[in-house]
Tab-separated table of N, CA and C in Angstrom:
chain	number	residue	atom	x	y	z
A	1	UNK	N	0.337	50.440	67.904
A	1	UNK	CA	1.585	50.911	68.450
A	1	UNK	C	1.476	52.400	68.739
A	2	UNK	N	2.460	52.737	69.855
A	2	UNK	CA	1.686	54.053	70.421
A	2	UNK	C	2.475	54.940	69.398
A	3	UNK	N	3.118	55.128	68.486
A	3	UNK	CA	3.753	56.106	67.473
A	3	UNK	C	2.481	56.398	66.424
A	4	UNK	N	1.852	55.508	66.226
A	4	UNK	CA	0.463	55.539	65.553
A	4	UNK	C	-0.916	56.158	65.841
A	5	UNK	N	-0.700	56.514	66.891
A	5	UNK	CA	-1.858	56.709	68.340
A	5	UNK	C	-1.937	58.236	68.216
A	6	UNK	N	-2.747	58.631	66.580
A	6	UNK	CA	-2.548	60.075	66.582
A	6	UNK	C	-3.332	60.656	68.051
A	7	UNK	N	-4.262	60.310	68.601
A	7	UNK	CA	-4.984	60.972	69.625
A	7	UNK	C	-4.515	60.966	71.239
A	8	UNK	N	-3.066	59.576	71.394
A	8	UNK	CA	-2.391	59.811	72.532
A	8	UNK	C	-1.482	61.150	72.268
A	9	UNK	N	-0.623	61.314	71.283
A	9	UNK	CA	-0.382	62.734	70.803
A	9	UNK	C	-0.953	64.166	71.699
A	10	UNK	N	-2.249	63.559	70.541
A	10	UNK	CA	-2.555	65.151	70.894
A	10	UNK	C	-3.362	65.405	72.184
A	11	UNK	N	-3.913	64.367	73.085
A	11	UNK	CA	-3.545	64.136	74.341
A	11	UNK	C	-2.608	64.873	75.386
A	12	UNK	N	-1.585	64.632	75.106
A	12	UNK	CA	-0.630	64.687	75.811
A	12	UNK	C	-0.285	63.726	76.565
A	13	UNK	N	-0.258	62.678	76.604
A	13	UNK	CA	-0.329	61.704	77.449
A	13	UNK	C	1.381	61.219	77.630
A	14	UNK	N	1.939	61.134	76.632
A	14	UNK	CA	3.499	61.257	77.425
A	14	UNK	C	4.006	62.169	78.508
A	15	UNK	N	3.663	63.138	78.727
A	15	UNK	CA	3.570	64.207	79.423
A	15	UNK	C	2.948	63.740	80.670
A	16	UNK	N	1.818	63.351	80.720
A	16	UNK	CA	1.209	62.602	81.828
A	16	UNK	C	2.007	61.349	82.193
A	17	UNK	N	2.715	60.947	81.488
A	17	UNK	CA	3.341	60.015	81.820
A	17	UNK	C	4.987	59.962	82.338
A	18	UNK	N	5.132	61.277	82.617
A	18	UNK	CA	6.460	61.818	83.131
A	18	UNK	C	5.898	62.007	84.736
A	19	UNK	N	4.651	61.686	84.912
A	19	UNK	CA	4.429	62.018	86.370
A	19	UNK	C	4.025	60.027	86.670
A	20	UNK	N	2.700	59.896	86.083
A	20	UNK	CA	2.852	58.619	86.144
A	20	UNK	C	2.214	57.686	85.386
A	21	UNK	N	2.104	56.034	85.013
A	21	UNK	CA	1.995	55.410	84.234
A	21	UNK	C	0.024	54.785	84.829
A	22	UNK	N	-0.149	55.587	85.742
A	22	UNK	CA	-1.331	54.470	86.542
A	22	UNK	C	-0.248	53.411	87.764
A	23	UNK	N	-1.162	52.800	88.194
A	23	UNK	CA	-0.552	51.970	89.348
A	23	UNK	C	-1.612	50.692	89.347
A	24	UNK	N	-0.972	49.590	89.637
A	24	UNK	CA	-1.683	48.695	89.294
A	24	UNK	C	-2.660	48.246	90.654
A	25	UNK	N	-2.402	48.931	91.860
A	25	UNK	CA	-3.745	48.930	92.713
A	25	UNK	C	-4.667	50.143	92.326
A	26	UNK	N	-5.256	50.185	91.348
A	26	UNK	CA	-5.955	51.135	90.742
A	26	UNK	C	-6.835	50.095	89.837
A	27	UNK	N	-8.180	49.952	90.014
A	27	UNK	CA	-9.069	49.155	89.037
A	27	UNK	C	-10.002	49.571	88.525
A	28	UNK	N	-9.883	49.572	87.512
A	28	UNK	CA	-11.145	50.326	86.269
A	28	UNK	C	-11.969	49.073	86.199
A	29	UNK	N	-13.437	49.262	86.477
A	29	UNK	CA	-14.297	49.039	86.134
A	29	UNK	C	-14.670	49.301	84.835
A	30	UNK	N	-14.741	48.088	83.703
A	30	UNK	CA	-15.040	48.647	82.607
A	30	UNK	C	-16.366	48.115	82.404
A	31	UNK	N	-17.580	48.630	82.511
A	31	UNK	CA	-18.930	48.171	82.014
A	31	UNK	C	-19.380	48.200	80.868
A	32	UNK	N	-19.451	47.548	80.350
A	32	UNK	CA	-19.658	47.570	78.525
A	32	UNK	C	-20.053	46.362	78.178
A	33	UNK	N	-19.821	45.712	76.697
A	33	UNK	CA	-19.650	44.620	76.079
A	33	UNK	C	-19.224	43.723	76.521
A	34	UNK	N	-18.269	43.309	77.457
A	34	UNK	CA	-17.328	42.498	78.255
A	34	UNK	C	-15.557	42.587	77.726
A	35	UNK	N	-15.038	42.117	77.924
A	35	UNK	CA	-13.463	42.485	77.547
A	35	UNK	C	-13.066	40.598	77.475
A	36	UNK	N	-12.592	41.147	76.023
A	36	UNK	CA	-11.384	39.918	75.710
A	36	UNK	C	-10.334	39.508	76.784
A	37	UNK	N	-10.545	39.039	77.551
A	37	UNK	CA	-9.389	39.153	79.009
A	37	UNK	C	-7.962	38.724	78.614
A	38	UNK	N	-8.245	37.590	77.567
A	38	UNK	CA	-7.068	36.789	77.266
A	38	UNK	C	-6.345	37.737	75.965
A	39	UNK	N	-6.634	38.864	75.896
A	39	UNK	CA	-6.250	39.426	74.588
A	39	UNK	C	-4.461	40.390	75.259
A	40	UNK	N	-3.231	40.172	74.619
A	40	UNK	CA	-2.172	39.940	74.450
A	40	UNK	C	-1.876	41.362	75.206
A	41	UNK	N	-2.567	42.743	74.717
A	41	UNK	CA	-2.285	43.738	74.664
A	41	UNK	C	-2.961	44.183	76.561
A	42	UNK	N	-4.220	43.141	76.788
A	42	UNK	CA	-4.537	43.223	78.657
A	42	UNK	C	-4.601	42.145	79.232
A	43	UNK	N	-4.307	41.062	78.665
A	43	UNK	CA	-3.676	39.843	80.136
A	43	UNK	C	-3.369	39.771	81.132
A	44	UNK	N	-1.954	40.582	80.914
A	44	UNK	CA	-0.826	41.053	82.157
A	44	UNK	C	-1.920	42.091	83.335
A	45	UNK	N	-2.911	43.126	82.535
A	45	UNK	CA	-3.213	44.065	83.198
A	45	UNK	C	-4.454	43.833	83.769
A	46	UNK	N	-5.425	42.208	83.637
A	46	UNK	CA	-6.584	42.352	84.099
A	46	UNK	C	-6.198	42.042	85.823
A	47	UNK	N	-7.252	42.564	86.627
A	47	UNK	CA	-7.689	42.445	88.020
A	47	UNK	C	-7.899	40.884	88.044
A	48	UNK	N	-7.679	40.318	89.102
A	48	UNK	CA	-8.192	39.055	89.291
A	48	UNK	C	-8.426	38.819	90.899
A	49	UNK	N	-9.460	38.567	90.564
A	49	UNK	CA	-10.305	38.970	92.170
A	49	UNK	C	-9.754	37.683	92.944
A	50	UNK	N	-8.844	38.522	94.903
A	50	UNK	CA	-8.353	37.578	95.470
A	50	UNK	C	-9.084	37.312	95.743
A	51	UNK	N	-10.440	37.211	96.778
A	51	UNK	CA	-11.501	36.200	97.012
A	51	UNK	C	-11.404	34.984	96.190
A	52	UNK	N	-11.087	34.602	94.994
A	52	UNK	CA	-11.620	33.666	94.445
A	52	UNK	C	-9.896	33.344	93.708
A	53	UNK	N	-9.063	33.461	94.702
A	53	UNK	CA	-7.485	33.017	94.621
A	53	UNK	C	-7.127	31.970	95.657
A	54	UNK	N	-6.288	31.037	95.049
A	54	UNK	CA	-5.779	29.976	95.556
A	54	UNK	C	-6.439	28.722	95.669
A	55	UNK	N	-6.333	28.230	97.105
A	55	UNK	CA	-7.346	26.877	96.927
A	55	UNK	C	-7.851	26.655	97.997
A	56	UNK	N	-9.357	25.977	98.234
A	56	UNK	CA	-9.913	25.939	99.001
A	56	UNK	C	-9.648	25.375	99.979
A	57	UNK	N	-10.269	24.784	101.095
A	57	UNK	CA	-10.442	23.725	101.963
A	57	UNK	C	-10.172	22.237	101.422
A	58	UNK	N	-10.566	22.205	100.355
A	58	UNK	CA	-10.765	20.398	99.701
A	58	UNK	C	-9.487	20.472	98.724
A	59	UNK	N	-8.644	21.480	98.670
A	59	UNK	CA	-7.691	21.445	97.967
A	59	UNK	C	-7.779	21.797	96.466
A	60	UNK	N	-9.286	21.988	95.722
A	60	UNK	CA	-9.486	22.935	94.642
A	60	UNK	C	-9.034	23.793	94.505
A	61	UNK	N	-9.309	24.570	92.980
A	61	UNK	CA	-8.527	26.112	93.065
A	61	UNK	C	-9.717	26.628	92.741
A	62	UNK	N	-9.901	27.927	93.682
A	62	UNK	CA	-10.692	28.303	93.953
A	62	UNK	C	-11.805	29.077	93.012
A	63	UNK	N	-10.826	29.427	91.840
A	63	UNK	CA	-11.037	29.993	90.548
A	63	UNK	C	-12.040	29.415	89.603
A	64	UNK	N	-11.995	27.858	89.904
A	64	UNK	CA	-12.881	27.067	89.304
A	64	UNK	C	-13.756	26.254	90.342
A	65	UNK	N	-13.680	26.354	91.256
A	65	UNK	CA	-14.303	25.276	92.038
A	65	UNK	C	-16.316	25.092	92.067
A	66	UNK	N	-16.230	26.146	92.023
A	66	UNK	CA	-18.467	26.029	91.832
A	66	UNK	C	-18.467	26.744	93.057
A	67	UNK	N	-17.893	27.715	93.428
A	67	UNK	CA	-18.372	27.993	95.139
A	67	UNK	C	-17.765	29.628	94.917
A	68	UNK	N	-18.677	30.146	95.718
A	68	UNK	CA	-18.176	31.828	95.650
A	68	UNK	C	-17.852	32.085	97.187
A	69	UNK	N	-16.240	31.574	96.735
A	69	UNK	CA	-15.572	31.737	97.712
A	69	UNK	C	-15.448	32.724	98.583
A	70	UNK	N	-15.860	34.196	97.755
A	70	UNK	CA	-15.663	35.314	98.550
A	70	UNK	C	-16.764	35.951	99.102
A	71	UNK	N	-17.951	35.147	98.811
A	71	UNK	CA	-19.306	35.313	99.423
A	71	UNK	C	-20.158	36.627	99.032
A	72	UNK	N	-19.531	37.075	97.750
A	72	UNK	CA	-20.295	37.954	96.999
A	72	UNK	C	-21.303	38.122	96.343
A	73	UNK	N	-21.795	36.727	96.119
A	73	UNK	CA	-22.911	36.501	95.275
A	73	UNK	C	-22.747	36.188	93.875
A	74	UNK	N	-21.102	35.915	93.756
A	74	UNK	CA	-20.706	35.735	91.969
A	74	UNK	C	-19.810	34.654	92.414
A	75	UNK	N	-19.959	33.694	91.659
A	75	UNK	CA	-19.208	31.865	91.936
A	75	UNK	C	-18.328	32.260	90.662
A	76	UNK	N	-17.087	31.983	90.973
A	76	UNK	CA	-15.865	31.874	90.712
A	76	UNK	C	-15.707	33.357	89.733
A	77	UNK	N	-16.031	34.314	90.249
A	77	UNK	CA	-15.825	35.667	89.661
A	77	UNK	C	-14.368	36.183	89.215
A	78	UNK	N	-13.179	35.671	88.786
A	78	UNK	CA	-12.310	35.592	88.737
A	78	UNK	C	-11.443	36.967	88.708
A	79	UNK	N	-12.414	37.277	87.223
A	79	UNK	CA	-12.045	38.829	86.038
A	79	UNK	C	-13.235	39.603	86.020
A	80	UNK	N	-14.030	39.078	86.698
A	80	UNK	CA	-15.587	40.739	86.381
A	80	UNK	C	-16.930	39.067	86.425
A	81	UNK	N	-17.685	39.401	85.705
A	81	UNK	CA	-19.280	39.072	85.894
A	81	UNK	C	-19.745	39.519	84.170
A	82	UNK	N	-20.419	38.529	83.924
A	82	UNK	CA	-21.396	38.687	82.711
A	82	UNK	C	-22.597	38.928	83.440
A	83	UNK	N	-23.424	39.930	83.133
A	83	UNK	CA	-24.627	39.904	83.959
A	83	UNK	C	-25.828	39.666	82.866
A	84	UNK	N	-25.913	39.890	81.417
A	84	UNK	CA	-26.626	38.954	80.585
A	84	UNK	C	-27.120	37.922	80.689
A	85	UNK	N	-25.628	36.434	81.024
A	85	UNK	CA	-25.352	35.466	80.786
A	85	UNK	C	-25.698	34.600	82.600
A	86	UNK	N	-25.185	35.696	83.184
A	86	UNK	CA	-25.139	35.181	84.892
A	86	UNK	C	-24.042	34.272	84.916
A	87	UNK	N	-22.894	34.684	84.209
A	87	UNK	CA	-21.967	33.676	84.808
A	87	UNK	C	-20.592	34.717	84.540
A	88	UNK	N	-19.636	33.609	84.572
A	88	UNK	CA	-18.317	34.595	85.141
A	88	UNK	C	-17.819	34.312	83.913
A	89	UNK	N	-17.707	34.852	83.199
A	89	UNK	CA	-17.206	34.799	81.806
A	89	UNK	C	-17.877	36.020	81.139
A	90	UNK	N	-16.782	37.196	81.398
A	90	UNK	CA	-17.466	38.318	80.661
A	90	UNK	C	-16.520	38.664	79.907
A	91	UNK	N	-16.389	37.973	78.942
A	91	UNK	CA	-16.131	37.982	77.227
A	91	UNK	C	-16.788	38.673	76.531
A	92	UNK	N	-16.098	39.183	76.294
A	92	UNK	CA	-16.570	40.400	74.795
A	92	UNK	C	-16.548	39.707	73.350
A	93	UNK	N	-17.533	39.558	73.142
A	93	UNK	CA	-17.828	38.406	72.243
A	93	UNK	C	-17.674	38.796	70.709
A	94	UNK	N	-17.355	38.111	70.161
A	94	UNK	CA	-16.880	38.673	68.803
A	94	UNK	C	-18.244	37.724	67.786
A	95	UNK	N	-18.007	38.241	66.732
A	95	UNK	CA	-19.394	37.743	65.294
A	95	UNK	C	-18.766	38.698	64.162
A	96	UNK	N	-18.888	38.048	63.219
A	96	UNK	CA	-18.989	38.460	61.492
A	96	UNK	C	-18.984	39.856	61.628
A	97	UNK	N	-18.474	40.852	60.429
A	97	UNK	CA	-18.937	42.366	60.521
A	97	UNK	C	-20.648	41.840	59.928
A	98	UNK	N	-20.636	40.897	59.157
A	98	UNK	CA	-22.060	41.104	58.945
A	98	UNK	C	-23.161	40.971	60.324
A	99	UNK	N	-22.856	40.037	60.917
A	99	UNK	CA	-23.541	39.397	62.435
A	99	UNK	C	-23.683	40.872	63.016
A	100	UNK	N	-22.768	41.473	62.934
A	100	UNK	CA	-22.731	43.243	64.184
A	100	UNK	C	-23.385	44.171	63.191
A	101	UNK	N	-23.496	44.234	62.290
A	101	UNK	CA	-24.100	45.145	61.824
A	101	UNK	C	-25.821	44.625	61.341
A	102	UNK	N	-26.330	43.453	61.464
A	102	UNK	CA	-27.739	43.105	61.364
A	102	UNK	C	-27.846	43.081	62.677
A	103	UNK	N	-27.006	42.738	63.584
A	103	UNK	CA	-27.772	42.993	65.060
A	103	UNK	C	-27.694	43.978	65.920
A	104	UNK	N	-27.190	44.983	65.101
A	104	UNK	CA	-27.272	46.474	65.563
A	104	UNK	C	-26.252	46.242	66.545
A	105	UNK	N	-25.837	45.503	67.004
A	105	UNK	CA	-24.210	45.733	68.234
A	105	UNK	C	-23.033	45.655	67.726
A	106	UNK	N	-22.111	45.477	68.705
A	106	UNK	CA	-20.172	46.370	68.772
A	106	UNK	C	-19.737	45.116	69.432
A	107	UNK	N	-19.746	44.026	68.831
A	107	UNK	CA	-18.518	43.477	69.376
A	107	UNK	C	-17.472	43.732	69.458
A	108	UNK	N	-16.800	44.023	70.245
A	108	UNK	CA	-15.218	44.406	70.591
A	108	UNK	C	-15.267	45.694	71.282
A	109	UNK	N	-16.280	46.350	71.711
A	109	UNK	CA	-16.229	47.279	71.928
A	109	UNK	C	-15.553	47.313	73.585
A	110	UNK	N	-16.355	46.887	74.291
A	110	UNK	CA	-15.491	47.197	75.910
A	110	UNK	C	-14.153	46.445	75.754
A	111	UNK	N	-13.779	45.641	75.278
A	111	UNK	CA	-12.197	45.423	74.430
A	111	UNK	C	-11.191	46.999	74.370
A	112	UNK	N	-12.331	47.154	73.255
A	112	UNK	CA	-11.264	48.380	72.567
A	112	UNK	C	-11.373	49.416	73.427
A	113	UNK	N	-12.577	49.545	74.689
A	113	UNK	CA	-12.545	50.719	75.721
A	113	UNK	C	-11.286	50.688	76.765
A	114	UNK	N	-11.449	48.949	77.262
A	114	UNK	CA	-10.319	48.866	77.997
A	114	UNK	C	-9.213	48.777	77.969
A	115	UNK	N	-8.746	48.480	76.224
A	115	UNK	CA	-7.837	49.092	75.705
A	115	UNK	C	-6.822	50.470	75.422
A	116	UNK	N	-8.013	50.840	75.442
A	116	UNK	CA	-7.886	52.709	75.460
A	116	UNK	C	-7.573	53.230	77.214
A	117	UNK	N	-7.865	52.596	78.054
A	117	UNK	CA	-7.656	52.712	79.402
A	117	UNK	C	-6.105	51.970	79.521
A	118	UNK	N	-5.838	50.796	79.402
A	118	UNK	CA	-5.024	49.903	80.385
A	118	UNK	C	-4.228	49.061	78.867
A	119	UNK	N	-3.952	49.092	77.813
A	119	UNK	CA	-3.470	48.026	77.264
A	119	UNK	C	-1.973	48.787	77.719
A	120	UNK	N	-0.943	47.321	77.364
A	120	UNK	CA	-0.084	47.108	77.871
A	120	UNK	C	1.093	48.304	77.169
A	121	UNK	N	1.208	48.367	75.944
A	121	UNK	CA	1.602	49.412	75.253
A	121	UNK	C	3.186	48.320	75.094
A	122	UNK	N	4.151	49.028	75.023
A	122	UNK	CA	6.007	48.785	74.637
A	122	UNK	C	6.642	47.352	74.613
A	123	UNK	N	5.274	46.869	74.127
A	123	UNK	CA	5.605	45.221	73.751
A	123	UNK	C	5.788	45.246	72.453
A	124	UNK	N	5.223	46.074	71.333
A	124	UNK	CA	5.495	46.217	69.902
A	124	UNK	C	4.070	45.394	68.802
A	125	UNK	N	2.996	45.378	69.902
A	125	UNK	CA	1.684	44.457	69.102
A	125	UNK	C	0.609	45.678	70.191
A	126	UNK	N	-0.065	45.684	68.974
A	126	UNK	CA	-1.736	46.757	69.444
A	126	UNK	C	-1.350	47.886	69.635
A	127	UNK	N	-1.810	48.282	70.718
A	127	UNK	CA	-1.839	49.987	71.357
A	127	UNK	C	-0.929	49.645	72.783
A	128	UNK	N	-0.912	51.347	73.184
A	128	UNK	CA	-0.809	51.872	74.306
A	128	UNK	C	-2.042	52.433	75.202
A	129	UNK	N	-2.422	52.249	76.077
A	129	UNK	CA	-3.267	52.656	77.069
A	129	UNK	C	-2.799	53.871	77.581
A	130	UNK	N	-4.184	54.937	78.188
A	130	UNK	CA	-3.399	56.143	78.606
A	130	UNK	C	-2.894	55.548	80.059
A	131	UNK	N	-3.194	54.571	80.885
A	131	UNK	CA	-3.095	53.927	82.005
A	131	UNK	C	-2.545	52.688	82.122
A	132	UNK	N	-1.186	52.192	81.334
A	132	UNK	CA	-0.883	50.804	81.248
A	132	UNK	C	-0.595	50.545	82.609
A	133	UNK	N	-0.743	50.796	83.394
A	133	UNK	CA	0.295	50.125	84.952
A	133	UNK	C	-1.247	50.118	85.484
A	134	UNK	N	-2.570	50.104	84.977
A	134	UNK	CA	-3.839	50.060	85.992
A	134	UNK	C	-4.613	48.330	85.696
A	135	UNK	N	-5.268	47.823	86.808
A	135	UNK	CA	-5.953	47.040	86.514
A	135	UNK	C	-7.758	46.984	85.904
A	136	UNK	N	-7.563	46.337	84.792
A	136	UNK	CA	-9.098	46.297	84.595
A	136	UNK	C	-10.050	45.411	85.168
A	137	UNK	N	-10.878	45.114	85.831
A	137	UNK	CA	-12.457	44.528	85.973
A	137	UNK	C	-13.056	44.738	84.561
A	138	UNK	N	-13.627	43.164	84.343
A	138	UNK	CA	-14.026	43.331	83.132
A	138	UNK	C	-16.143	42.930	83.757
A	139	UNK	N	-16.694	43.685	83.520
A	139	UNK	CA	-18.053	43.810	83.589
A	139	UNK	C	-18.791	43.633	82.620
A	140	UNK	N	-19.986	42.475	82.152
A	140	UNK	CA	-20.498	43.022	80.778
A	140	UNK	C	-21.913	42.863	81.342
A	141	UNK	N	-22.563	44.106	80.722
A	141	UNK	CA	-24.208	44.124	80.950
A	141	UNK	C	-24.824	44.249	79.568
A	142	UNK	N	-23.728	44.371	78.433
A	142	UNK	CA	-24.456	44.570	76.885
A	142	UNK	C	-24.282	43.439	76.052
A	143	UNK	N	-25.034	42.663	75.830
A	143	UNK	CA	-24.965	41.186	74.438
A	143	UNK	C	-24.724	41.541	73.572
A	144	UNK	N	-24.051	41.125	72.770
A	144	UNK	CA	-23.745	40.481	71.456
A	144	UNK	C	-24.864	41.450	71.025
A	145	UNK	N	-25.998	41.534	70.867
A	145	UNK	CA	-26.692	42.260	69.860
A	145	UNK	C	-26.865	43.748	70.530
A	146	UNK	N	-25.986	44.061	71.208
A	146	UNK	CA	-26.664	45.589	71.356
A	146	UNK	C	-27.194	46.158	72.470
A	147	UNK	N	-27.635	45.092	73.270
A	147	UNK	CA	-28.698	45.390	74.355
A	147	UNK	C	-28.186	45.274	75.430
A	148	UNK	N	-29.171	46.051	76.735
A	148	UNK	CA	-28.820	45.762	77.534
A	148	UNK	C	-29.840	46.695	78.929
A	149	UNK	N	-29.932	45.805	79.779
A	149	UNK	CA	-30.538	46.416	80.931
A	149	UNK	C	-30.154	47.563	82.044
A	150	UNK	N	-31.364	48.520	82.230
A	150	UNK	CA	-30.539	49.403	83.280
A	150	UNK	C	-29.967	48.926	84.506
A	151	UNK	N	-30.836	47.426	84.960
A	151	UNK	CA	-30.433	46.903	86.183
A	151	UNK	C	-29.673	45.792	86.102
A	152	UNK	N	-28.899	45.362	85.075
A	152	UNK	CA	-27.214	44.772	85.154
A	152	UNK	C	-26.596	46.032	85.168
A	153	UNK	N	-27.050	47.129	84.354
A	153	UNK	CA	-25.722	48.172	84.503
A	153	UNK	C	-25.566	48.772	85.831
A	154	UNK	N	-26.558	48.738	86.315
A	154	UNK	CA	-26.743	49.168	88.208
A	154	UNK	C	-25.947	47.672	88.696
A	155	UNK	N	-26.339	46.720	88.440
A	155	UNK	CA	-26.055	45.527	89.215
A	155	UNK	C	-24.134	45.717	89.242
A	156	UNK	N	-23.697	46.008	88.035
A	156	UNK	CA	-22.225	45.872	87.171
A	156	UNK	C	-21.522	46.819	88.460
A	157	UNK	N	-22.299	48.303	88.648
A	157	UNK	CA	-21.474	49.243	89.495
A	157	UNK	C	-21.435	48.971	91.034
A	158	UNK	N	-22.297	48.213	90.914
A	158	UNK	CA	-22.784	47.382	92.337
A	158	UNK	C	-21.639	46.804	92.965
A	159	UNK	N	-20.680	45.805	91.926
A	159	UNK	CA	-20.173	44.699	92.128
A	159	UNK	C	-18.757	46.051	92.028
A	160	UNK	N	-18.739	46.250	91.277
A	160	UNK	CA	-17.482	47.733	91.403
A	160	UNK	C	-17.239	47.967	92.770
A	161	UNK	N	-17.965	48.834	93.168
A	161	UNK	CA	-18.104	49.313	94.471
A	161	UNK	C	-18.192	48.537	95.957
A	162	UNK	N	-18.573	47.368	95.441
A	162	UNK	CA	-18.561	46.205	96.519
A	162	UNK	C	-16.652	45.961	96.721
A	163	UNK	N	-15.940	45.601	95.390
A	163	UNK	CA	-14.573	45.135	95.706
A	163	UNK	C	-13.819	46.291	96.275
A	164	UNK	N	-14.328	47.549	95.909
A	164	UNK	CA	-13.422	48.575	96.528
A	164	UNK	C	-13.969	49.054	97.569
A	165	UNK	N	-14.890	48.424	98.005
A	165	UNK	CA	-15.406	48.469	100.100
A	165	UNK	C	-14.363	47.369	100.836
A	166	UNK	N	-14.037	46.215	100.041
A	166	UNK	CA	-14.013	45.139	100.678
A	166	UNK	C	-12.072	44.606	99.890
A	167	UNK	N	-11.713	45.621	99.723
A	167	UNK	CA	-10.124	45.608	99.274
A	167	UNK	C	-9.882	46.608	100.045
A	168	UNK	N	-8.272	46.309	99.401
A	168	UNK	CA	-7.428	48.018	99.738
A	168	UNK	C	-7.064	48.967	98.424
A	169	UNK	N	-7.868	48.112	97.363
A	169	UNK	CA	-7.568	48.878	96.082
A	169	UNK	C	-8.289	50.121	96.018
A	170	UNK	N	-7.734	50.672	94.477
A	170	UNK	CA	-8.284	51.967	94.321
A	170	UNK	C	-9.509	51.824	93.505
A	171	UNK	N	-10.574	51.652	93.514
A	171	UNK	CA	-11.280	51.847	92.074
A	171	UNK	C	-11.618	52.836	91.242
A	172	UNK	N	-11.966	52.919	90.379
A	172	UNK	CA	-12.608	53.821	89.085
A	172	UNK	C	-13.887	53.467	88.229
């Protein structure tokens, strides 16, 4: 809860927020761990890529259908890209504190980044974001244990920069 949020404080971020809250054609690319999409506090606030909105030709929805509708090179890319995994499910994967600390990784971490960017805030559960009114892209190029390649994290900014050639959004 943002009364708790000693570092939005000393921030200033209410202050910033007398001008503005973010705007939700504004999309943060978050490259990290992957992001809990379904998590309470960024639901409302994830991006969901129109290319891969509504329903096809055969009357599927397009979201699930097996086909990359928007001809990007990512089949049913909905919320971001796992580039680990190669599929569209970039979940920020959770394990034991023991599991994260023998495998040297942060589960929850691009969670708690895009949290710190975009959570929803004045619902009365989690945090406040310095940017609640922005959308996140959730990107993951780091596994469960820690790791991760320079060329998903190139590939991750790739796919960034591709939706904000090929929208009218803002990216970040």
């Amino acid at each position: 809860m943002f009364s708790k949020q000693w570092g939005m404080n000393q921030m200033g971020v209410t202050t910033a927020w007398g001008t503005t809250k973010g705007n939700p054609e504004v999309i943060v690319g978050v490259i990290d761990t992957g992001v809990d999409y379904t998590h309470e506090d960024l639901v409302d606030n994830m991006w969901r890529n129109p290319g891969e909105m509504g329903t096809d030709a055969q009357g599927r929805d397009k979201s699930s259908n097996g086909v990359d509708d928007d001809k990007n090179g990512y089949v049913d890319d909905i919320v971001g890209w796992d580039f680990p995994a190669n599929d569209n499910k970039p979940y920020d994967l959770t394990a034991s504190l023991m599991d994260m600390l023998l495998s040297g990784g942060n589960p929850g971490h691009g969670t708690h980044c895009a949290g710190n960017v975009a959570a929803r805030g004045e619902n009365g559960k989690g945090i406040a974001g310095v940017a609640p009114n922005v959308r996140i892209m959730a990107l993951r190029f780091i596994t469960e244990k820690g790791q991760g390649t320079s060329a998903d994290a190139i590939k991750s900014d790739q796919v960034r920069r591709r939706q904000w050639r090929e929208s009218s959004f803002e990216f970040l």
